[in-house]
Amino acid sequence: MSASDVAAVATEGQHGYPPTEKLSAAAYEREKRLLQIELLKLQSHVKSASERVLVLFEGRDAAGKGGAITRFMEHLNPRGARVVALDKPTDAERTQWYFQRYVAHLPSGGEIVLMDRSWYNRAGVERVMGYCSSADYEEFLQTAPSFERMLVGSGIRLVKLWFSVGETEQRRRFQRRSADPVTQWKLSPTDLAGVDRWADYTAAEEAMFFHTDTSAAPWIVIASDDKKRARLEAMRCVLARFDYPGKDPLIAHAPDPRLVGRPSQVRLEEEGASGNARGTTGGYDRHDSYRQ
């Protein structure tokens, strides 16, 4: 990375936090390319060391998960990295142990797996929309931490990312999707039915963090009203978890704490009438209502 690149990226990131201006297209593309080079270095290390990496991309509908995954995968070698995006369970899968269909997609040695939604469907959409029983939901909250401890104990490097979008921005994205023929497929009946259940999703989100934000498998929350910044910070979240040959500390540094934090640092509430997005520390409210 050249000195001019470092200066350009640093200058772009110094103004307006919480961010009030969109990241310029040129700065975004420049920074994205540098981070993608780091991802390729990480992938080479994962392959040579036979590591197993699993990254969960979670968050509300239209929070930016899919776009972030696309940028992660843009230049990775598909022979060692893949995306898992499961459809709703089949009749046969509904009779299985809840985690069973996800186990089939866990990474092998030398592989990076990115899950576009995961077993946390049960803590969110299934809970809010009534797709599971209360007993199944309570069992999930109790058993998910144990399941994840088994994954981590087996050597899987588990990273859990939560993309946090504000209510006004979510509605704006839904409107754009519904008006564009090439993105209408992204709006499911469940998405539309959940538009007016923001508070219910907030309650489910808080309960999920309370029970599943553990030392073995912590949640990382990324403010995603600005999708471009969120994509870049998501890459940094992953890169920061690993040491690998040739790592550039000027690029693969810790994510910005004003956009990224633990659930205990993030205020999870319905946005006010001003339409201000939810964020993390440094200019955003915080509370400590979660247990870690």
C-alpha atoms as a printed R data frame, in Angstrom:
    type eleno elety resid chain resno       x       y       z
1   ATOM     1    CA   MET     A     1   0.000   0.000   0.000
2   ATOM     2    CA   SER     A     2   1.473   3.357  -1.029
3   ATOM     3    CA   ALA     A     3   1.719   6.386   1.223
4   ATOM     4    CA   SER     A     4  -0.763   8.220  -0.995
5   ATOM     5    CA   ASP     A     5  -3.282   5.390  -0.601
6   ATOM     6    CA   VAL     A     6  -2.879   5.468   3.171
7   ATOM     7    CA   ALA     A     7  -3.373   9.234   3.249
8   ATOM     8    CA   ALA     A     8  -6.425   9.081   1.014
9   ATOM     9    CA   VAL     A     9  -8.122   6.390   3.062
10  ATOM    10    CA   ALA     A    10  -7.291   8.075   6.366
11  ATOM    11    CA   THR     A    11  -8.487  11.479   5.182
12  ATOM    12    CA   GLU     A    12 -11.751  10.042   3.916
13  ATOM    13    CA   GLY     A    13 -12.422   8.444   7.293
14  ATOM    14    CA   GLN     A    14 -11.676  11.457   9.492
15  ATOM    15    CA   HIS     A    15 -14.752  13.569   8.869
16  ATOM    16    CA   GLY     A    16 -18.310  13.460  10.084
17  ATOM    17    CA   TYR     A    17 -18.565  10.727  12.705
18  ATOM    18    CA   PRO     A    18 -21.139   9.598  13.198
19  ATOM    19    CA   PRO     A    19 -20.911   9.608   9.372
20  ATOM    20    CA   THR     A    20 -23.068  12.325   7.865
21  ATOM    21    CA   GLU     A    21 -21.764  12.027   4.319
22  ATOM    22    CA   LYS     A    22 -21.556   9.013   2.071
23  ATOM    23    CA   LEU     A    23 -18.134   7.599   1.378
24  ATOM    24    CA   SER     A    24 -17.066   8.748  -2.064
25  ATOM    25    CA   ALA     A    25 -17.142   6.107  -4.790
26  ATOM    26    CA   ALA     A    26 -13.421   6.502  -5.494
27  ATOM    27    CA   ALA     A    27 -12.411   6.147  -1.847
28  ATOM    28    CA   TYR     A    28 -14.734   3.183  -1.399
29  ATOM    29    CA   GLU     A    29 -13.356   1.328  -4.429
30  ATOM    30    CA   ARG     A    30  -9.783   2.044  -3.424
31  ATOM    31    CA   GLU     A    31 -10.273   0.852   0.143
32  ATOM    32    CA   LYS     A    32 -12.326  -2.164  -0.919
33  ATOM    33    CA   ARG     A    33  -9.606  -3.348  -3.276
34  ATOM    34    CA   LEU     A    34  -6.939  -3.066  -0.576
35  ATOM    35    CA   LEU     A    35  -9.082  -5.047   1.874
36  ATOM    36    CA   GLN     A    36  -9.857  -7.674  -0.754
37  ATOM    37    CA   ILE     A    37  -6.118  -8.157  -1.268
38  ATOM    38    CA   GLU     A    38  -5.861  -8.806   2.464
39  ATOM    39    CA   LEU     A    39  -8.723 -11.317   2.214
40  ATOM    40    CA   LEU     A    40  -6.752 -13.180  -0.445
41  ATOM    41    CA   LYS     A    41  -3.750 -13.301   1.880
42  ATOM    42    CA   LEU     A    42  -6.024 -14.659   4.592
43  ATOM    43    CA   GLN     A    43  -7.439 -17.273   2.237
44  ATOM    44    CA   SER     A    44  -3.944 -18.420   1.314
45  ATOM    45    CA   HIS     A    45  -3.111 -18.796   5.004
46  ATOM    46    CA   VAL     A    46  -6.367 -20.651   5.716
47  ATOM    47    CA   LYS     A    47  -5.547 -23.115   2.949
48  ATOM    48    CA   SER     A    48  -1.913 -23.674   3.944
49  ATOM    49    CA   ALA     A    49  -2.744 -24.019   7.640
50  ATOM    50    CA   SER     A    50  -5.882 -26.107   6.992
51  ATOM    51    CA   GLU     A    51  -7.914 -23.661   9.050
52  ATOM    52    CA   ARG     A    52 -11.711 -23.797   9.083
53  ATOM    53    CA   VAL     A    53 -13.420 -20.414   8.991
54  ATOM    54    CA   LEU     A    54 -17.148 -19.806   9.393
55  ATOM    55    CA   VAL     A    55 -18.599 -16.295   9.152
56  ATOM    56    CA   LEU     A    56 -22.282 -15.699   9.943
57  ATOM    57    CA   PHE     A    57 -23.932 -12.696   8.268
58  ATOM    58    CA   GLU     A    58 -27.019 -11.788  10.250
59  ATOM    59    CA   GLY     A    59 -29.268  -8.773  10.697
60  ATOM    60    CA   ARG     A    60 -32.710  -7.516   9.820
61  ATOM    61    CA   ASP     A    61 -34.113  -7.647   6.306
62  ATOM    62    CA   ALA     A    62 -32.386  -5.195   3.969
63  ATOM    63    CA   ALA     A    63 -29.571  -4.605   6.456
64  ATOM    64    CA   GLY     A    64 -26.909  -5.158   3.775
65  ATOM    65    CA   LYS     A    65 -25.839  -8.747   4.452
66  ATOM    66    CA   GLY     A    66 -26.022  -9.911   0.833
67  ATOM    67    CA   GLY     A    67 -24.098  -6.948  -0.524
68  ATOM    68    CA   ALA     A    68 -21.351  -7.466   2.029
69  ATOM    69    CA   ILE     A    69 -21.068 -11.154   1.129
70  ATOM    70    CA   THR     A    70 -20.811 -10.271  -2.563
71  ATOM    71    CA   ARG     A    71 -17.853  -7.962  -1.858
72  ATOM    72    CA   PHE     A    72 -16.187 -10.580   0.332
73  ATOM    73    CA   MET     A    73 -16.426 -13.180  -2.423
74  ATOM    74    CA   GLU     A    74 -15.609 -10.882  -5.343
75  ATOM    75    CA   HIS     A    75 -11.972 -11.975  -5.698
76  ATOM    76    CA   LEU     A    76 -11.685 -15.007  -3.417
77  ATOM    77    CA   ASN     A    77 -10.875 -18.355  -4.993
78  ATOM    78    CA   PRO     A    78 -14.225 -20.201  -5.120
79  ATOM    79    CA   ARG     A    79 -12.416 -23.513  -4.625
80  ATOM    80    CA   GLY     A    80 -11.680 -22.493  -1.054
81  ATOM    81    CA   ALA     A    81 -14.550 -20.171  -0.225
82  ATOM    82    CA   ARG     A    82 -18.296 -20.606  -0.598
83  ATOM    83    CA   VAL     A    83 -21.570 -19.002   0.364
84  ATOM    84    CA   VAL     A    84 -24.327 -20.924   2.159
85  ATOM    85    CA   ALA     A    85 -27.810 -19.439   1.791
86  ATOM    86    CA   LEU     A    86 -30.364 -22.066   2.746
87  ATOM    87    CA   ASP     A    87 -34.003 -21.947   1.705
88  ATOM    88    CA   LYS     A    88 -36.773 -22.619   4.216
89  ATOM    89    CA   PRO     A    89 -36.524 -26.138   5.673
90  ATOM    90    CA   THR     A    90 -38.075 -29.035   3.821
91  ATOM    91    CA   ASP     A    91 -40.661 -31.318   5.400
92  ATOM    92    CA   ALA     A    92 -37.912 -33.828   6.126
93  ATOM    93    CA   GLU     A    93 -35.633 -31.187   7.660
94  ATOM    94    CA   ARG     A    94 -38.423 -30.066   9.975
95  ATOM    95    CA   THR     A    95 -38.303 -33.512  11.586
96  ATOM    96    CA   GLN     A    96 -34.539 -33.286  12.229
97  ATOM    97    CA   TRP     A    97 -32.504 -31.800  15.050
98  ATOM    98    CA   TYR     A    98 -32.726 -28.058  14.416
99  ATOM    99    CA   PHE     A    99 -28.986 -27.556  13.812
100 ATOM   100    CA   GLN     A   100 -28.643 -30.632  11.600
101 ATOM   101    CA   ARG     A   101 -29.080 -28.993   8.225
102 ATOM   102    CA   TYR     A   102 -26.480 -26.371   9.095
103 ATOM   103    CA   VAL     A   103 -23.914 -28.931  10.224
104 ATOM   104    CA   ALA     A   104 -23.883 -30.343   6.694
105 ATOM   105    CA   HIS     A   105 -22.473 -27.027   5.433
106 ATOM   106    CA   LEU     A   106 -19.712 -26.433   7.980
107 ATOM   107    CA   PRO     A   107 -16.240 -25.729   6.551
108 ATOM   108    CA   SER     A   108 -13.647 -28.384   5.899
109 ATOM   109    CA   GLY     A   109  -9.923 -27.825   6.409
110 ATOM   110    CA   GLY     A   110  -8.614 -24.958   4.286
111 ATOM   111    CA   GLU     A   111 -12.072 -23.554   3.632
112 ATOM   112    CA   ILE     A   112 -13.918 -20.298   4.337
113 ATOM   113    CA   VAL     A   113 -17.716 -20.504   4.547
114 ATOM   114    CA   LEU     A   114 -19.921 -17.402   4.571
115 ATOM   115    CA   MET     A   115 -23.462 -18.041   5.798
116 ATOM   116    CA   ASP     A   116 -26.136 -15.681   4.504
117 ATOM   117    CA   ARG     A   117 -28.388 -16.126   7.528
118 ATOM   118    CA   SER     A   118 -27.936 -19.119   9.759
119 ATOM   119    CA   TRP     A   119 -29.452 -20.986  12.686
120 ATOM   120    CA   TYR     A   120 -30.313 -17.552  14.084
121 ATOM   121    CA   ASN     A   121 -33.438 -17.555  11.921
122 ATOM   122    CA   ARG     A   122 -35.051 -19.174  14.942
123 ATOM   123    CA   ALA     A   123 -34.177 -16.239  17.197
124 ATOM   124    CA   GLY     A   124 -35.512 -13.664  14.730
125 ATOM   125    CA   VAL     A   125 -37.987 -14.248  11.951
126 ATOM   126    CA   GLU     A   126 -39.257 -17.583  13.275
127 ATOM   127    CA   ARG     A   127 -39.894 -16.074  16.685
128 ATOM   128    CA   VAL     A   128 -41.520 -12.853  15.463
129 ATOM   129    CA   MET     A   129 -43.632 -14.402  12.693
130 ATOM   130    CA   GLY     A   130 -44.704 -17.411  14.737
131 ATOM   131    CA   TYR     A   131 -42.947 -20.008  12.571
132 ATOM   132    CA   CYS     A   132 -41.763 -21.951  15.625
133 ATOM   133    CA   SER     A   133 -43.324 -22.820  18.956
134 ATOM   134    CA   SER     A   134 -42.398 -21.020  22.161
135 ATOM   135    CA   ALA     A   135 -40.856 -24.259  23.418
136 ATOM   136    CA   ASP     A   136 -38.668 -24.583  20.308
137 ATOM   137    CA   TYR     A   137 -37.623 -20.949  20.647
138 ATOM   138    CA   GLU     A   138 -36.680 -21.278  24.314
139 ATOM   139    CA   GLU     A   139 -34.759 -24.457  23.601
140 ATOM   140    CA   PHE     A   140 -32.815 -22.684  20.871
141 ATOM   141    CA   LEU     A   141 -31.768 -19.840  23.160
142 ATOM   142    CA   GLN     A   142 -30.513 -22.363  25.701
143 ATOM   143    CA   THR     A   143 -28.740 -24.716  23.288
144 ATOM   144    CA   ALA     A   144 -27.239 -22.337  20.707
145 ATOM   145    CA   PRO     A   145 -24.357 -21.272  22.975
146 ATOM   146    CA   SER     A   146 -23.492 -24.911  23.658
147 ATOM   147    CA   PHE     A   147 -23.640 -25.733  19.956
148 ATOM   148    CA   GLU     A   148 -21.305 -22.851  19.158
149 ATOM   149    CA   ARG     A   149 -18.904 -23.815  21.932
150 ATOM   150    CA   MET     A   150 -18.690 -27.259  20.305
151 ATOM   151    CA   LEU     A   151 -17.900 -25.662  16.947
152 ATOM   152    CA   VAL     A   152 -15.206 -23.455  18.420
153 ATOM   153    CA   GLY     A   153 -13.851 -26.311  20.520
154 ATOM   154    CA   SER     A   154 -13.496 -28.421  17.394
155 ATOM   155    CA   GLY     A   155 -11.228 -25.771  15.863
156 ATOM   156    CA   ILE     A   156 -13.692 -23.843  13.699
157 ATOM   157    CA   ARG     A   157 -12.955 -20.105  13.657
158 ATOM   158    CA   LEU     A   158 -16.442 -18.679  14.128
159 ATOM   159    CA   VAL     A   159 -17.204 -15.015  13.425
160 ATOM   160    CA   LYS     A   160 -20.742 -13.687  14.031
161 ATOM   161    CA   LEU     A   161 -21.583 -10.392  12.313
162 ATOM   162    CA   TRP     A   162 -24.835  -8.518  12.933
163 ATOM   163    CA   PHE     A   163 -25.707  -5.736  10.457
164 ATOM   164    CA   SER     A   164 -27.744  -3.098  12.280
165 ATOM   165    CA   VAL     A   165 -29.999  -0.947  10.075
166 ATOM   166    CA   GLY     A   166 -32.323   1.811  11.272
167 ATOM   167    CA   GLU     A   167 -36.072   1.651  10.747
168 ATOM   168    CA   THR     A   168 -36.283   4.599   8.344
169 ATOM   169    CA   GLU     A   169 -33.443   3.266   6.218
170 ATOM   170    CA   GLN     A   170 -34.956  -0.221   6.155
171 ATOM   171    CA   ARG     A   171 -38.253   1.154   4.855
172 ATOM   172    CA   ARG     A   172 -36.389   3.226   2.278
173 ATOM   173    CA   ARG     A   173 -34.592   0.138   1.003
174 ATOM   174    CA   PHE     A   174 -37.826  -1.839   0.859
175 ATOM   175    CA   GLN     A   175 -39.386   0.929  -1.243
176 ATOM   176    CA   ARG     A   176 -36.451   0.950  -3.636
177 ATOM   177    CA   ARG     A   177 -36.598  -2.822  -4.003
178 ATOM   178    CA   SER     A   178 -40.310  -2.861  -4.690
179 ATOM   179    CA   ALA     A   179 -39.933  -0.204  -7.397
180 ATOM   180    CA   ASP     A   180 -37.064  -1.924  -9.229
181 ATOM   181    CA   PRO     A   181 -37.937  -5.012 -11.321
182 ATOM   182    CA   VAL     A   182 -34.450  -6.488 -10.881
183 ATOM   183    CA   THR     A   183 -34.607  -6.375  -7.073
184 ATOM   184    CA   GLN     A   184 -38.245  -7.193  -6.430
185 ATOM   185    CA   TRP     A   185 -37.313 -10.843  -5.886
186 ATOM   186    CA   LYS     A   186 -35.500  -9.776  -2.701
187 ATOM   187    CA   LEU     A   187 -38.825  -8.820  -1.095
188 ATOM   188    CA   SER     A   188 -40.452 -11.939   0.287
189 ATOM   189    CA   PRO     A   189 -43.962 -12.142   1.750
190 ATOM   190    CA   THR     A   190 -42.327 -12.496   5.155
191 ATOM   191    CA   ASP     A   191 -40.335  -9.289   4.606
192 ATOM   192    CA   LEU     A   192 -43.496  -7.386   3.753
193 ATOM   193    CA   ALA     A   193 -45.424  -8.863   6.655
194 ATOM   194    CA   GLY     A   194 -42.688  -7.847   9.066
195 ATOM   195    CA   VAL     A   195 -42.464  -4.192   8.017
196 ATOM   196    CA   ASP     A   196 -44.751  -3.022  10.818
197 ATOM   197    CA   ARG     A   197 -43.254  -5.295  13.474
198 ATOM   198    CA   TRP     A   198 -40.119  -3.309  14.191
199 ATOM   199    CA   ALA     A   199 -40.616  -3.352  17.950
200 ATOM   200    CA   ASP     A   200 -41.189  -7.119  17.932
201 ATOM   201    CA   TYR     A   201 -37.939  -7.647  16.033
202 ATOM   202    CA   THR     A   202 -36.132  -5.339  18.461
203 ATOM   203    CA   ALA     A   203 -37.332  -7.409  21.412
204 ATOM   204    CA   ALA     A   204 -36.241 -10.627  19.683
205 ATOM   205    CA   GLU     A   205 -32.872  -9.081  18.864
206 ATOM   206    CA   GLU     A   206 -32.272  -8.067  22.471
207 ATOM   207    CA   ALA     A   207 -33.188 -11.537  23.749
208 ATOM   208    CA   MET     A   208 -30.900 -13.147  21.186
209 ATOM   209    CA   PHE     A   209 -27.927 -11.039  22.240
210 ATOM   210    CA   PHE     A   210 -28.662 -11.612  25.924
211 ATOM   211    CA   HIS     A   211 -28.501 -15.393  25.523
212 ATOM   212    CA   THR     A   212 -25.980 -15.899  22.707
213 ATOM   213    CA   ASP     A   213 -23.350 -13.162  23.024
214 ATOM   214    CA   THR     A   214 -20.746 -15.328  24.744
215 ATOM   215    CA   SER     A   215 -17.018 -15.203  25.290
216 ATOM   216    CA   ALA     A   216 -16.598 -18.272  23.082
217 ATOM   217    CA   ALA     A   217 -18.710 -16.874  20.245
218 ATOM   218    CA   PRO     A   218 -19.197 -13.119  20.627
219 ATOM   219    CA   TRP     A   219 -21.433 -11.005  18.417
220 ATOM   220    CA   ILE     A   220 -19.989  -8.100  16.434
221 ATOM   221    CA   VAL     A   221 -22.533  -5.390  15.567
222 ATOM   222    CA   ILE     A   222 -21.956  -3.204  12.500
223 ATOM   223    CA   ALA     A   223 -23.978  -0.027  11.903
224 ATOM   224    CA   SER     A   224 -25.117  -0.500   8.303
225 ATOM   225    CA   ASP     A   225 -27.233   2.484   7.285
226 ATOM   226    CA   ASP     A   226 -24.242   3.373   5.097
227 ATOM   227    CA   LYS     A   227 -23.819   0.101   3.229
228 ATOM   228    CA   LYS     A   228 -20.420   0.918   1.758
229 ATOM   229    CA   ARG     A   229 -18.853   1.724   5.103
230 ATOM   230    CA   ALA     A   230 -20.484  -1.358   6.602
231 ATOM   231    CA   ARG     A   231 -18.982  -3.610   3.920
232 ATOM   232    CA   LEU     A   232 -15.489  -2.274   4.558
233 ATOM   233    CA   GLU     A   233 -15.813  -2.568   8.318
234 ATOM   234    CA   ALA     A   234 -17.149  -6.117   8.003
235 ATOM   235    CA   MET     A   235 -13.992  -7.093   6.100
236 ATOM   236    CA   ARG     A   236 -11.882  -5.529   8.839
237 ATOM   237    CA   CYS     A   237 -13.845  -7.402  11.504
238 ATOM   238    CA   VAL     A   238 -12.849 -10.699   9.913
239 ATOM   239    CA   LEU     A   239  -9.270  -9.762   9.059
240 ATOM   240    CA   ALA     A   240  -8.633  -8.445  12.562
241 ATOM   241    CA   ARG     A   241  -9.365 -11.892  14.027
242 ATOM   242    CA   PHE     A   242  -6.435 -13.534  12.232
243 ATOM   243    CA   ASP     A   243  -2.676 -13.383  11.996
244 ATOM   244    CA   TYR     A   244  -1.420 -14.331   8.545
245 ATOM   245    CA   PRO     A   245   1.759 -13.836   6.503
246 ATOM   246    CA   GLY     A   246   2.103 -10.454   4.841
247 ATOM   247    CA   LYS     A   247  -0.681  -8.821   6.848
248 ATOM   248    CA   ASP     A   248  -0.683  -5.063   6.279
249 ATOM   249    CA   PRO     A   249  -1.524  -3.366   9.597
250 ATOM   250    CA   LEU     A   250  -2.319  -0.126   7.794
251 ATOM   251    CA   ILE     A   251  -5.183  -1.876   5.981
252 ATOM   252    CA   ALA     A   252  -6.198  -4.858   8.123
253 ATOM   253    CA   HIS     A   253  -6.420  -2.857  11.320
254 ATOM   254    CA   ALA     A   254  -9.156  -2.992  13.937
255 ATOM   255    CA   PRO     A   255 -12.581  -1.799  12.740
256 ATOM   256    CA   ASP     A   256 -13.775   1.689  13.590
257 ATOM   257    CA   PRO     A   257 -15.309   1.598  17.097
258 ATOM   258    CA   ARG     A   258 -17.754   4.330  16.084
259 ATOM   259    CA   LEU     A   259 -19.343   1.942  13.586
260 ATOM   260    CA   VAL     A   260 -18.555  -1.451  15.110
261 ATOM   261    CA   GLY     A   261 -18.985  -2.790  18.623
262 ATOM   262    CA   ARG     A   262 -20.274  -5.501  20.909
263 ATOM   263    CA   PRO     A   263 -24.000  -5.658  21.709
264 ATOM   264    CA   SER     A   264 -23.341  -4.214  25.173
265 ATOM   265    CA   GLN     A   265 -22.086  -1.070  23.438
266 ATOM   266    CA   VAL     A   266 -25.042  -0.660  21.128
267 ATOM   267    CA   ARG     A   267 -28.356   0.916  21.939
268 ATOM   268    CA   LEU     A   268 -31.067  -1.208  20.366
269 ATOM   269    CA   GLU     A   269 -34.218   0.849  20.179
270 ATOM   270    CA   GLU     A   270 -36.693   2.115  17.657
271 ATOM   271    CA   GLU     A   271 -35.196   5.162  15.970
272 ATOM   272    CA   GLY     A   272 -36.771   8.480  16.866
273 ATOM   273    CA   ALA     A   273 -38.788  10.797  14.703
274 ATOM   274    CA   SER     A   274 -35.618  12.538  13.562
275 ATOM   275    CA   GLY     A   275 -34.697   9.436  11.573
276 ATOM   276    CA   ASN     A   276 -31.201   9.174  13.033
277 ATOM   277    CA   ALA     A   277 -29.693   5.754  12.460
278 ATOM   278    CA   ARG     A   278 -28.585   3.516  15.263
279 ATOM   279    CA   GLY     A   279 -24.891   3.188  15.712
280 ATOM   280    CA   THR     A   280 -22.222   2.176  18.170
281 ATOM   281    CA   THR     A   281 -19.915   4.088  20.456
282 ATOM   282    CA   GLY     A   282 -18.416   7.528  19.991
283 ATOM   283    CA   GLY     A   283 -21.304   9.929  19.558
284 ATOM   284    CA   TYR     A   284 -24.007   7.290  19.893
285 ATOM   285    CA   ASP     A   285 -25.897   6.403  23.051
286 ATOM   286    CA   ARG     A   286 -24.963   3.171  24.756
287 ATOM   287    CA   HIS     A   287 -26.299   0.985  27.529
288 ATOM   288    CA   ASP     A   288 -25.198  -2.149  29.289
289 ATOM   289    CA   SER     A   289 -28.407  -4.107  29.564
290 ATOM   290    CA   TYR     A   290 -26.901  -7.247  28.025
291 ATOM   291    CA   ARG     A   291 -24.918  -9.825  29.908
292 ATOM   292    CA   GLN     A   292 -21.699 -11.072  28.387
